Amino acid sequence: MLAWLAEQRIQEAMRNGEFADLPGHGKPLELEDLSGVPEELRMSFKIMKNAGVVPEELTLRAECITLEELLAACLSSGNSDPAGRKSLESRLTVKRMRLEQLLRERGIGGSSAFTQYGDEIRRRLAGQEK
């Protein structure tokens, strides 16, 4: 009975245009897909996101991708700076090792095969078949 009454009041307010000036009116909702996050972590992830905090593994993944793109650009441009390329490769190795350690601590991807598989997927998506 209470749900029916609430629905009637909402419908009446809509007919009277009481919701027309709300922020976001007429725009699609931005829904968050947290289906891949365990239920017990969802609230903490939302709080972190709202506070502007990004989990370290996401930051590391983004840094790895950036370093991979820089290395690819060096290789494709024929960059003759071996020291710079070596520095990028070293930084990428350190980031990958830290990422692998974090994932192992969190029970995700317990081996380097997981990382290599991810690298292979990225190569294929980028059109860089072996």
N, CA, C and O atoms as CSV, one atom per row, in Angstrom:
chain,resi,resn,atom,element,x,y,z
A,1,MET,N,N,0.816,-1.199,0.000
A,1,MET,CA,C,0.000,0.000,0.000
A,1,MET,C,C,0.865,1.270,0.000
A,1,MET,O,O,0.565,2.229,-0.710
A,2,LEU,N,N,1.928,1.266,0.794
A,2,LEU,CA,C,2.786,2.432,0.891
A,2,LEU,C,C,3.529,2.669,-0.428
A,2,LEU,O,O,3.682,3.811,-0.861
A,3,ALA,N,N,3.994,1.573,-1.070
A,3,ALA,CA,C,4.691,1.704,-2.349
A,3,ALA,C,C,3.753,2.285,-3.407
A,3,ALA,O,O,4.168,3.119,-4.212
A,4,TRP,N,N,2.506,1.854,-3.409
A,4,TRP,CA,C,1.524,2.361,-4.375
A,4,TRP,C,C,1.312,3.855,-4.171
A,4,TRP,O,O,1.270,4.615,-5.139
A,5,LEU,N,N,1.177,4.282,-2.918
A,5,LEU,CA,C,0.962,5.690,-2.595
A,5,LEU,C,C,2.169,6.529,-3.034
A,5,LEU,O,O,2.004,7.609,-3.601
A,6,ALA,N,N,3.379,6.028,-2.771
A,6,ALA,CA,C,4.585,6.749,-3.179
A,6,ALA,C,C,4.635,6.882,-4.699
A,6,ALA,O,O,4.965,7.945,-5.225
A,7,GLU,N,N,4.307,5.802,-5.396
A,7,GLU,CA,C,4.303,5.840,-6.865
A,7,GLU,C,C,3.296,6.860,-7.384
A,7,GLU,O,O,3.589,7.578,-8.340
A,8,GLN,N,N,2.138,6.937,-6.784
A,8,GLN,CA,C,1.105,7.899,-7.189
A,8,GLN,C,C,1.601,9.334,-7.002
A,8,GLN,O,O,1.391,10.188,-7.863
A,9,ARG,N,N,2.250,9.586,-5.890
A,9,ARG,CA,C,2.767,10.934,-5.623
A,9,ARG,C,C,3.875,11.299,-6.621
A,9,ARG,O,O,3.949,12.436,-7.086
A,10,ILE,N,N,4.728,10.331,-6.941
A,10,ILE,CA,C,5.796,10.578,-7.917
A,10,ILE,C,C,5.190,10.892,-9.280
A,10,ILE,O,O,5.619,11.831,-9.950
A,11,GLN,N,N,4.204,10.117,-9.688
A,11,GLN,CA,C,3.558,10.343,-10.981
A,11,GLN,C,C,2.902,11.725,-11.026
A,11,GLN,O,O,2.983,12.425,-12.035
A,12,GLU,N,N,2.264,12.104,-9.947
A,12,GLU,CA,C,1.605,13.418,-9.879
A,12,GLU,C,C,2.634,14.550,-9.976
A,12,GLU,O,O,2.417,15.534,-10.683
A,13,ALA,N,N,3.750,14.403,-9.263
A,13,ALA,CA,C,4.807,15.412,-9.312
A,13,ALA,C,C,5.380,15.514,-10.720
A,13,ALA,O,O,5.691,16.613,-11.179
A,14,MET,N,N,5.525,14.386,-11.414
A,14,MET,CA,C,6.019,14.402,-12.786
A,14,MET,C,C,5.052,15.143,-13.699
A,14,MET,O,O,5.470,15.945,-14.533
A,15,ARG,N,N,3.761,14.875,-13.542
A,15,ARG,CA,C,2.764,15.569,-14.363
A,15,ARG,C,C,2.777,17.066,-14.117
A,15,ARG,O,O,2.524,17.847,-15.035
A,16,ASN,N,N,3.071,17.480,-12.884
A,16,ASN,CA,C,3.102,18.902,-12.537
A,16,ASN,C,C,4.436,19.564,-12.901
A,16,ASN,O,O,4.610,20.767,-12.706
A,17,GLY,N,N,5.379,18.769,-13.434
A,17,GLY,CA,C,6.662,19.319,-13.862
A,17,GLY,C,C,7.623,19.639,-12.735
A,17,GLY,O,O,8.545,20.435,-12.914
A,18,GLU,N,N,7.422,19.036,-11.587
A,18,GLU,CA,C,8.266,19.349,-10.439
A,18,GLU,C,C,9.685,18.787,-10.563
A,18,GLU,O,O,10.575,19.196,-9.817
A,19,PHE,N,N,9.902,17.864,-11.484
A,19,PHE,CA,C,11.234,17.275,-11.661
A,19,PHE,C,C,11.953,17.857,-12.876
A,19,PHE,O,O,13.087,17.471,-13.158
A,20,ALA,N,N,11.321,18.770,-13.594
A,20,ALA,CA,C,11.865,19.277,-14.863
A,20,ALA,C,C,13.152,20.082,-14.693
A,20,ALA,O,O,13.966,20.124,-15.616
A,21,ASP,N,N,13.356,20.717,-13.550
A,21,ASP,CA,C,14.540,21.563,-13.389
A,21,ASP,C,C,15.652,20.906,-12.572
A,21,ASP,O,O,16.554,21.586,-12.083
A,22,LEU,N,N,15.583,19.603,-12.429
A,22,LEU,CA,C,16.627,18.898,-11.681
A,22,LEU,C,C,17.907,18.809,-12.509
A,22,LEU,O,O,17.844,18.729,-13.736
A,23,PRO,N,N,19.073,18.823,-11.848
A,23,PRO,CA,C,20.335,18.687,-12.590
A,23,PRO,C,C,20.363,17.351,-13.331
A,23,PRO,O,O,19.971,16.320,-12.784
A,24,GLY,N,N,20.822,17.379,-14.563
A,24,GLY,CA,C,20.919,16.156,-15.354
A,24,GLY,C,C,19.630,15.763,-16.045
A,24,GLY,O,O,19.562,14.702,-16.666
A,25,HIS,N,N,18.601,16.602,-15.949
A,25,HIS,CA,C,17.316,16.295,-16.576
A,25,HIS,C,C,17.494,16.129,-18.084
A,25,HIS,O,O,18.063,16.997,-18.746
A,26,GLY,N,N,17.010,15.021,-18.617
A,26,GLY,CA,C,17.086,14.770,-20.046
A,26,GLY,C,C,18.409,14.178,-20.511
A,26,GLY,O,O,18.584,13.918,-21.701
A,27,LYS,N,N,19.337,13.961,-19.594
A,27,LYS,CA,C,20.633,13.389,-19.941
A,27,LYS,C,C,20.675,11.934,-19.462
A,27,LYS,O,O,20.028,11.583,-18.476
A,28,PRO,N,N,21.436,11.094,-20.162
A,28,PRO,CA,C,21.526,9.699,-19.726
A,28,PRO,C,C,22.220,9.592,-18.372
A,28,PRO,O,O,23.098,10.389,-18.041
A,29,LEU,N,N,21.813,8.601,-17.605
A,29,LEU,CA,C,22.432,8.365,-16.309
A,29,LEU,C,C,23.824,7.780,-16.509
A,29,LEU,O,O,24.044,6.986,-17.423
A,30,GLU,N,N,24.746,8.166,-15.667
A,30,GLU,CA,C,26.079,7.590,-15.700
A,30,GLU,C,C,26.129,6.503,-14.629
A,30,GLU,O,O,26.383,6.778,-13.456
A,31,LEU,N,N,25.885,5.278,-15.051
A,31,LEU,CA,C,25.881,4.165,-14.115
A,31,LEU,C,C,27.282,3.587,-13.988
A,31,LEU,O,O,28.018,3.490,-14.970
A,32,GLU,N,N,27.634,3.210,-12.790
A,32,GLU,CA,C,28.930,2.599,-12.548
A,32,GLU,C,C,28.759,1.092,-12.579
A,32,GLU,O,O,27.853,0.547,-11.949
A,33,ASP,N,N,29.633,0.424,-13.315
A,33,ASP,CA,C,29.600,-1.024,-13.356
A,33,ASP,C,C,30.631,-1.560,-12.377
A,33,ASP,O,O,31.827,-1.580,-12.668
A,34,LEU,N,N,30.165,-1.987,-11.232
A,34,LEU,CA,C,31.051,-2.548,-10.220
A,34,LEU,C,C,30.895,-4.065,-10.150
A,34,LEU,O,O,31.244,-4.688,-9.147
A,35,SER,N,N,30.368,-4.655,-11.224
A,35,SER,CA,C,30.124,-6.093,-11.205
A,35,SER,C,C,31.411,-6.900,-11.086
A,35,SER,O,O,31.379,-8.032,-10.604
A,36,GLY,N,N,32.543,-6.344,-11.515
A,36,GLY,CA,C,33.812,-7.057,-11.416
A,36,GLY,C,C,34.493,-6.891,-10.066
A,36,GLY,O,O,35.539,-7.492,-9.820
A,37,VAL,N,N,33.912,-6.083,-9.193
A,37,VAL,CA,C,34.488,-5.834,-7.875
A,37,VAL,C,C,33.745,-6.686,-6.854
A,37,VAL,O,O,32.515,-6.686,-6.829
A,38,PRO,N,N,34.479,-7.414,-6.011
A,38,PRO,CA,C,33.791,-8.210,-4.989
A,38,PRO,C,C,32.856,-7.338,-4.149
A,38,PRO,O,O,33.165,-6.185,-3.847
A,39,GLU,N,N,31.729,-7.902,-3.785
A,39,GLU,CA,C,30.685,-7.132,-3.093
A,39,GLU,C,C,31.204,-6.433,-1.844
A,39,GLU,O,O,30.812,-5.301,-1.562
A,40,GLU,N,N,32.084,-7.096,-1.090
A,40,GLU,CA,C,32.576,-6.505,0.157
A,40,GLU,C,C,33.533,-5.334,-0.078
A,40,GLU,O,O,33.849,-4.601,0.859
A,41,LEU,N,N,34.000,-5.150,-1.321
A,41,LEU,CA,C,34.906,-4.041,-1.630
A,41,LEU,C,C,34.230,-2.890,-2.367
A,41,LEU,O,O,34.833,-1.831,-2.542
A,42,ARG,N,N,33.005,-3.080,-2.794
A,42,ARG,CA,C,32.344,-2.070,-3.628
A,42,ARG,C,C,32.210,-0.717,-2.943
A,42,ARG,O,O,32.492,0.316,-3.551
A,43,MET,N,N,31.785,-0.713,-1.695
A,43,MET,CA,C,31.599,0.561,-0.994
A,43,MET,C,C,32.931,1.278,-0.833
A,43,MET,O,O,33.007,2.492,-1.024
A,44,SER,N,N,33.981,0.542,-0.484
A,44,SER,CA,C,35.281,1.202,-0.322
A,44,SER,C,C,35.789,1.739,-1.657
A,44,SER,O,O,36.407,2.803,-1.690
A,45,PHE,N,N,35.541,1.019,-2.767
A,45,PHE,CA,C,35.937,1.517,-4.078
A,45,PHE,C,C,35.188,2.802,-4.418
A,45,PHE,O,O,35.782,3.740,-4.951
A,46,LYS,N,N,33.891,2.855,-4.115
A,46,LYS,CA,C,33.107,4.062,-4.395
A,46,LYS,C,C,33.626,5.239,-3.573
A,46,LYS,O,O,33.735,6.356,-4.080
A,47,ILE,N,N,33.942,4.987,-2.312
A,47,ILE,CA,C,34.454,6.054,-1.446
A,47,ILE,C,C,35.787,6.565,-1.981
A,47,ILE,O,O,36.025,7.771,-2.035
A,48,MET,N,N,36.665,5.623,-2.381
A,48,MET,CA,C,37.960,6.016,-2.938
A,48,MET,C,C,37.779,6.818,-4.217
A,48,MET,O,O,38.454,7.827,-4.425
A,49,LYS,N,N,36.870,6.372,-5.070
A,49,LYS,CA,C,36.644,7.072,-6.334
A,49,LYS,C,C,36.115,8.483,-6.076
A,49,LYS,O,O,36.576,9.445,-6.690
A,50,ASN,N,N,35.151,8.601,-5.169
A,50,ASN,CA,C,34.581,9.909,-4.862
A,50,ASN,C,C,35.615,10.848,-4.243
A,50,ASN,O,O,35.513,12.067,-4.380
A,51,ALA,N,N,36.609,10.278,-3.562
A,51,ALA,CA,C,37.664,11.084,-2.948
A,51,ALA,C,C,38.795,11.377,-3.933
A,51,ALA,O,O,39.736,12.100,-3.605
A,52,GLY,N,N,38.699,10.813,-5.144
A,52,GLY,CA,C,39.723,11.051,-6.142
A,52,GLY,C,C,40.961,10.178,-5.969
A,52,GLY,O,O,42.024,10.482,-6.511
A,53,VAL,N,N,40.819,9.101,-5.217
A,53,VAL,CA,C,41.932,8.188,-4.979
A,53,VAL,C,C,41.830,7.024,-5.956
A,53,VAL,O,O,40.757,6.447,-6.133
A,54,VAL,N,N,42.939,6.685,-6.582
A,54,VAL,CA,C,42.965,5.588,-7.541
A,54,VAL,C,C,43.801,4.460,-6.942
A,54,VAL,O,O,44.885,4.716,-6.418
A,55,PRO,N,N,43.317,3.207,-7.007
A,55,PRO,CA,C,44.123,2.098,-6.495
A,55,PRO,C,C,45.477,2.033,-7.211
A,55,PRO,O,O,45.582,2.334,-8.400
A,56,GLU,N,N,46.493,1.637,-6.470
A,56,GLU,CA,C,47.861,1.636,-6.999
A,56,GLU,C,C,47.998,0.776,-8.248
A,56,GLU,O,O,48.742,1.128,-9.163
A,57,GLU,N,N,47.278,-0.362,-8.295
A,57,GLU,CA,C,47.425,-1.224,-9.469
A,57,GLU,C,C,46.921,-0.552,-10.744
A,57,GLU,O,O,47.455,-0.807,-11.823
A,58,LEU,N,N,45.914,0.291,-10.640
A,58,LEU,CA,C,45.438,1.014,-11.822
A,58,LEU,C,C,46.463,2.054,-12.277
A,58,LEU,O,O,46.698,2.228,-13.473
A,59,THR,N,N,47.056,2.730,-11.322
A,59,THR,CA,C,48.093,3.700,-11.648
A,59,THR,C,C,49.280,3.002,-12.308
A,59,THR,O,O,49.827,3.490,-13.297
A,60,LEU,N,N,49.673,1.857,-11.753
A,60,LEU,CA,C,50.796,1.108,-12.321
A,60,LEU,C,C,50.480,0.617,-13.727
A,60,LEU,O,O,51.335,0.674,-14.611
A,61,ARG,N,N,49.264,0.138,-13.938
A,61,ARG,CA,C,48.881,-0.315,-15.285
A,61,ARG,C,C,48.964,0.831,-16.286
A,61,ARG,O,O,49.465,0.660,-17.397
A,62,ALA,N,N,48.474,1.989,-15.888
A,62,ALA,CA,C,48.520,3.155,-16.782
A,62,ALA,C,C,49.965,3.540,-17.079
A,62,ALA,O,O,50.296,3.874,-18.216
A,63,GLU,N,N,50.832,3.495,-16.058
A,63,GLU,CA,C,52.237,3.828,-16.267
A,63,GLU,C,C,52.913,2.813,-17.185
A,63,GLU,O,O,53.732,3.181,-18.027
A,64,CYS,N,N,52.568,1.531,-17.020
A,64,CYS,CA,C,53.128,0.483,-17.896
A,64,CYS,C,C,52.718,0.724,-19.347
A,64,CYS,O,O,53.535,0.599,-20.260
A,65,ILE,N,N,51.470,1.065,-19.549
A,65,ILE,CA,C,50.984,1.314,-20.910
A,65,ILE,C,C,51.717,2.502,-21.524
A,65,ILE,O,O,52.113,2.456,-22.688
A,66,THR,N,N,51.896,3.558,-20.748
A,66,THR,CA,C,52.610,4.735,-21.237
A,66,THR,C,C,54.049,4.380,-21.608
A,66,THR,O,O,54.542,4.781,-22.663
A,67,LEU,N,N,54.720,3.623,-20.732
A,67,LEU,CA,C,56.099,3.229,-21.016
A,67,LEU,C,C,56.172,2.317,-22.239
A,67,LEU,O,O,57.095,2.432,-23.045
A,68,GLU,N,N,55.198,1.409,-22.379
A,68,GLU,CA,C,55.166,0.533,-23.559
A,68,GLU,C,C,54.994,1.350,-24.839
A,68,GLU,O,O,55.624,1.061,-25.856
A,69,GLU,N,N,54.137,2.369,-24.783
A,69,GLU,CA,C,53.931,3.221,-25.955
A,69,GLU,C,C,55.184,4.027,-26.282
A,69,GLU,O,O,55.521,4.203,-27.452
A,70,LEU,N,N,55.871,4.514,-25.257
A,70,LEU,CA,C,57.119,5.246,-25.482
A,70,LEU,C,C,58.180,4.341,-26.110
A,70,LEU,O,O,58.898,4.754,-27.020
A,71,LEU,N,N,58.272,3.104,-25.614
A,71,LEU,CA,C,59.226,2.156,-26.183
A,71,LEU,C,C,58.888,1.846,-27.631
A,71,LEU,O,O,59.770,1.798,-28.488
A,72,ALA,N,N,57.608,1.637,-27.897
A,72,ALA,CA,C,57.182,1.343,-29.267
A,72,ALA,C,C,57.505,2.517,-30.188
A,72,ALA,O,O,57.925,2.319,-31.328
A,73,ALA,N,N,57.310,3.737,-29.694
A,73,ALA,CA,C,57.624,4.924,-30.496
A,73,ALA,C,C,59.124,5.012,-30.761
A,73,ALA,O,O,59.546,5.383,-31.857
A,74,CYS,N,N,59.919,4.672,-29.761
A,74,CYS,CA,C,61.383,4.685,-29.939
A,74,CYS,C,C,61.795,3.677,-31.000
A,74,CYS,O,O,62.620,3.971,-31.866
A,75,LEU,N,N,61.213,2.485,-30.923
A,75,LEU,CA,C,61.585,1.431,-31.864
A,75,LEU,C,C,61.127,1.755,-33.276
A,75,LEU,O,O,61.859,1.514,-34.236
A,76,SER,N,N,59.920,2.298,-33.413
A,76,SER,CA,C,59.397,2.581,-34.754
A,76,SER,C,C,60.079,3.787,-35.404
A,76,SER,O,O,60.164,3.868,-36.630
A,77,SER,N,N,60.561,4.715,-34.590
A,77,SER,CA,C,61.211,5.901,-35.147
A,77,SER,C,C,62.693,5.669,-35.425
A,77,SER,O,O,63.373,6.536,-35.973
A,78,GLY,N,N,63.186,4.490,-35.041
A,78,GLY,CA,C,64.600,4.205,-35.249
A,78,GLY,C,C,65.487,5.043,-34.345
A,78,GLY,O,O,66.611,5.388,-34.711
A,79,ASN,N,N,64.982,5.369,-33.170
A,79,ASN,CA,C,65.715,6.196,-32.216
A,79,ASN,C,C,67.069,5.545,-31.925
A,79,ASN,O,O,67.137,4.376,-31.548
A,80,SER,N,N,68.110,6.292,-32.099
A,80,SER,CA,C,69.453,5.748,-31.918
A,80,SER,C,C,70.000,6.041,-30.523
A,80,SER,O,O,71.214,6.049,-30.324
A,81,ASP,N,N,69.121,6.279,-29.563
A,81,ASP,CA,C,69.554,6.551,-28.192
A,81,ASP,C,C,69.375,5.272,-27.360
A,81,ASP,O,O,68.346,5.101,-26.706
A,82,PRO,N,N,70.362,4.381,-27.382
A,82,PRO,CA,C,70.224,3.120,-26.655
A,82,PRO,C,C,70.106,3.326,-25.145
A,82,PRO,O,O,69.441,2.544,-24.466
A,83,ALA,N,N,70.740,4.364,-24.618
A,83,ALA,CA,C,70.667,4.617,-23.170
A,83,ALA,C,C,69.238,4.998,-22.775
A,83,ALA,O,O,68.732,4.546,-21.748
A,84,GLY,N,N,68.595,5.828,-23.589
A,84,GLY,CA,C,67.209,6.221,-23.308
A,84,GLY,C,C,66.265,5.038,-23.392
A,84,GLY,O,O,65.374,4.878,-22.559
A,85,ARG,N,N,66.470,4.207,-24.410
A,85,ARG,CA,C,65.635,3.024,-24.576
A,85,ARG,C,C,65.850,2.062,-23.403
A,85,ARG,O,O,64.895,1.487,-22.881
A,86,LYS,N,N,67.102,1.893,-22.999
A,86,LYS,CA,C,67.433,1.007,-21.877
A,86,LYS,C,C,66.785,1.526,-20.592
A,86,LYS,O,O,66.288,0.747,-19.779
A,87,SER,N,N,66.795,2.846,-20.419
A,87,SER,CA,C,66.165,3.450,-19.249
A,87,SER,C,C,64.659,3.175,-19.232
A,87,SER,O,O,64.100,2.835,-18.189
A,88,LEU,N,N,64.003,3.323,-20.390
A,88,LEU,CA,C,62.572,3.040,-20.479
A,88,LEU,C,C,62.286,1.570,-20.173
A,88,LEU,O,O,61.334,1.248,-19.462
A,89,GLU,N,N,63.121,0.683,-20.720
A,89,GLU,CA,C,62.934,-0.748,-20.478
A,89,GLU,C,C,63.095,-1.081,-18.995
A,89,GLU,O,O,62.342,-1.892,-18.454
A,90,SER,N,N,64.071,-0.460,-18.341
A,90,SER,CA,C,64.287,-0.691,-16.911
A,90,SER,C,C,63.104,-0.203,-16.093
A,90,SER,O,O,62.630,-0.901,-15.196
A,91,ARG,N,N,62.629,0.998,-16.404
A,91,ARG,CA,C,61.463,1.543,-15.683
A,91,ARG,C,C,60.245,0.662,-15.883
A,91,ARG,O,O,59.486,0.428,-14.942
A,92,LEU,N,N,60.047,0.166,-17.111
A,92,LEU,CA,C,58.914,-0.710,-17.394
A,92,LEU,C,C,59.028,-2.009,-16.601
A,92,LEU,O,O,58.037,-2.498,-16.060
A,93,THR,N,N,60.222,-2.561,-16.532
A,93,THR,CA,C,60.431,-3.795,-15.768
A,93,THR,C,C,60.094,-3.597,-14.297
A,93,THR,O,O,59.427,-4.436,-13.692
A,94,VAL,N,N,60.551,-2.493,-13.723
A,94,VAL,CA,C,60.276,-2.203,-12.312
A,94,VAL,C,C,58.769,-2.058,-12.082
A,94,VAL,O,O,58.235,-2.599,-11.114
A,95,LYS,N,N,58.089,-1.335,-12.962
A,95,LYS,CA,C,56.637,-1.129,-12.820
A,95,LYS,C,C,55.898,-2.460,-12.937
A,95,LYS,O,O,54.980,-2.740,-12.167
A,96,ARG,N,N,56.307,-3.277,-13.908
A,96,ARG,CA,C,55.648,-4.579,-14.089
A,96,ARG,C,C,55.849,-5.474,-12.871
A,96,ARG,O,O,54.926,-6.169,-12.445
A,97,MET,N,N,57.057,-5.456,-12.314
A,97,MET,CA,C,57.324,-6.282,-11.134
A,97,MET,C,C,56.476,-5.829,-9.952
A,97,MET,O,O,55.934,-6.657,-9.221
A,98,ARG,N,N,56.362,-4.526,-9.765
A,98,ARG,CA,C,55.540,-4.001,-8.661
A,98,ARG,C,C,54.071,-4.355,-8.884
A,98,ARG,O,O,53.369,-4.726,-7.944
A,99,LEU,N,N,53.612,-4.239,-10.123
A,99,LEU,CA,C,52.227,-4.577,-10.442
A,99,LEU,C,C,51.980,-6.058,-10.175
A,99,LEU,O,O,50.971,-6.427,-9.575
A,100,GLU,N,N,52.893,-6.889,-10.615
A,100,GLU,CA,C,52.749,-8.325,-10.397
A,100,GLU,C,C,52.706,-8.642,-8.899
A,100,GLU,O,O,51.917,-9.480,-8.462
A,101,GLN,N,N,53.553,-7.973,-8.117
A,101,GLN,CA,C,53.570,-8.170,-6.674
A,101,GLN,C,C,52.222,-7.770,-6.060
A,101,GLN,O,O,51.669,-8.497,-5.235
A,102,LEU,N,N,51.704,-6.620,-6.466
A,102,LEU,CA,C,50.410,-6.164,-5.950
A,102,LEU,C,C,49.293,-7.148,-6.296
A,102,LEU,O,O,48.469,-7.489,-5.448
A,103,LEU,N,N,49.276,-7.597,-7.550
A,103,LEU,CA,C,48.235,-8.524,-7.977
A,103,LEU,C,C,48.340,-9.840,-7.219
A,103,LEU,O,O,47.326,-10.438,-6.860
A,104,ARG,N,N,49.556,-10.285,-6.978
A,104,ARG,CA,C,49.748,-11.525,-6.221
A,104,ARG,C,C,49.255,-11.352,-4.785
A,104,ARG,O,O,48.617,-12.249,-4.234
A,105,GLU,N,N,49.555,-10.187,-4.174
A,105,GLU,CA,C,49.103,-9.907,-2.807
A,105,GLU,C,C,47.581,-9.901,-2.715
A,105,GLU,O,O,47.011,-10.280,-1.692
A,106,ARG,N,N,46.933,-9.470,-3.788
A,106,ARG,CA,C,45.473,-9.380,-3.793
A,106,ARG,C,C,44.820,-10.637,-4.350
A,106,ARG,O,O,43.598,-10.699,-4.484
A,107,GLY,N,N,45.633,-11.639,-4.676
A,107,GLY,CA,C,45.085,-12.912,-5.155
A,107,GLY,C,C,44.648,-12.893,-6.607
A,107,GLY,O,O,43.837,-13.717,-7.028
A,108,ILE,N,N,45.187,-11.950,-7.374
A,108,ILE,CA,C,44.839,-11.850,-8.795
A,108,ILE,C,C,46.088,-12.151,-9.594
A,108,ILE,O,O,47.145,-11.570,-9.344
A,109,GLY,N,N,45.976,-13.054,-10.553
A,109,GLY,CA,C,47.107,-13.313,-11.449
A,109,GLY,C,C,48.363,-13.688,-10.714
A,109,GLY,O,O,49.292,-12.885,-10.628
A,110,GLY,N,N,48.415,-14.887,-10.182
A,110,GLY,CA,C,49.507,-15.305,-9.333
A,110,GLY,C,C,50.809,-15.634,-10.026
A,110,GLY,O,O,51.718,-16.132,-9.361
A,111,SER,N,N,50.964,-15.391,-11.318
A,111,SER,CA,C,52.231,-15.743,-11.967
A,111,SER,C,C,52.578,-14.729,-13.044
A,111,SER,O,O,51.765,-13.888,-13.428
A,112,SER,N,N,53.824,-14.839,-13.523
A,112,SER,CA,C,54.242,-13.946,-14.591
A,112,SER,C,C,53.524,-14.286,-15.896
A,112,SER,O,O,53.466,-13.465,-16.811
A,113,ALA,N,N,52.974,-15.512,-15.976
A,113,ALA,CA,C,52.211,-15.891,-17.167
A,113,ALA,C,C,51.014,-14.959,-17.333
A,113,ALA,O,O,50.634,-14.629,-18.456
A,114,PHE,N,N,50.425,-14.538,-16.227
A,114,PHE,CA,C,49.299,-13.607,-16.264
A,114,PHE,C,C,49.714,-12.296,-16.922
A,114,PHE,O,O,48.985,-11.754,-17.753
A,115,THR,N,N,50.886,-11.791,-16.547
A,115,THR,CA,C,51.399,-10.549,-17.121
A,115,THR,C,C,51.724,-10.729,-18.594
A,115,THR,O,O,51.385,-9.878,-19.417
A,116,GLN,N,N,52.380,-11.832,-18.928
A,116,GLN,CA,C,52.730,-12.091,-20.320
A,116,GLN,C,C,51.477,-12.229,-21.177
A,116,GLN,O,O,51.442,-11.751,-22.311
A,117,TYR,N,N,50.454,-12.876,-20.641
A,117,TYR,CA,C,49.199,-13.029,-21.359
A,117,TYR,C,C,48.586,-11.655,-21.624
A,117,TYR,O,O,48.098,-11.390,-22.722
A,118,GLY,N,N,48.615,-10.787,-20.618
A,118,GLY,CA,C,48.096,-9.429,-20.792
A,118,GLY,C,C,48.878,-8.658,-21.830
A,118,GLY,O,O,48.306,-7.907,-22.620
A,119,ASP,N,N,50.205,-8.846,-21.830
A,119,ASP,CA,C,51.042,-8.182,-22.834
A,119,ASP,C,C,50.686,-8.665,-24.233
A,119,ASP,O,O,50.610,-7.871,-25.170
A,120,GLU,N,N,50.470,-9.958,-24.369
A,120,GLU,CA,C,50.131,-10.531,-25.668
A,120,GLU,C,C,48.782,-9.995,-26.161
A,120,GLU,O,O,48.631,-9.686,-27.343
A,121,ILE,N,N,47.823,-9.887,-25.272
A,121,ILE,CA,C,46.509,-9.336,-25.644
A,121,ILE,C,C,46.657,-7.890,-26.112
A,121,ILE,O,O,46.078,-7.500,-27.126
A,122,ARG,N,N,47.436,-7.095,-25.370
A,122,ARG,CA,C,47.643,-5.696,-25.770
A,122,ARG,C,C,48.305,-5.607,-27.137
A,122,ARG,O,O,47.919,-4.773,-27.957
A,123,ARG,N,N,49.308,-6.464,-27.397
A,123,ARG,CA,C,49.976,-6.464,-28.706
A,123,ARG,C,C,48.983,-6.782,-29.818
A,123,ARG,O,O,48.972,-6.124,-30.858
A,124,ARG,N,N,48.161,-7.780,-29.596
A,124,ARG,CA,C,47.198,-8.171,-30.639
A,124,ARG,C,C,46.163,-7.078,-30.875
A,124,ARG,O,O,45.791,-6.798,-32.015
A,125,LEU,N,N,45.705,-6.467,-29.796
A,125,LEU,CA,C,44.724,-5.379,-29.940
A,125,LEU,C,C,45.330,-4.186,-30.680
A,125,LEU,O,O,44.635,-3.476,-31.407
A,126,ALA,N,N,46.614,-3.979,-30.488
A,126,ALA,CA,C,47.289,-2.866,-31.147
A,126,ALA,C,C,47.692,-3.235,-32.579
A,126,ALA,O,O,48.248,-2.408,-33.303
A,127,GLY,N,N,47.411,-4.475,-32.984
A,127,GLY,CA,C,47.727,-4.894,-34.350
A,127,GLY,C,C,49.174,-5.251,-34.536
A,127,GLY,O,O,49.679,-5.209,-35.658
A,128,GLN,N,N,49.858,-5.601,-33.470
A,128,GLN,CA,C,51.277,-5.930,-33.539
A,128,GLN,C,C,51.464,-7.424,-33.343
A,128,GLN,O,O,52.079,-7.851,-32.366
A,129,GLU,N,N,50.938,-8.221,-34.264
A,129,GLU,CA,C,51.051,-9.672,-34.192
A,129,GLU,C,C,52.525,-10.071,-34.194
A,129,GLU,O,O,53.358,-9.385,-34.785
A,130,LYS,N,N,52.836,-11.168,-33.538
A,130,LYS,CA,C,54.214,-11.680,-33.524
A,130,LYS,C,C,54.622,-12.193,-34.874
A,130,LYS,O,O,55.748,-12.660,-35.043
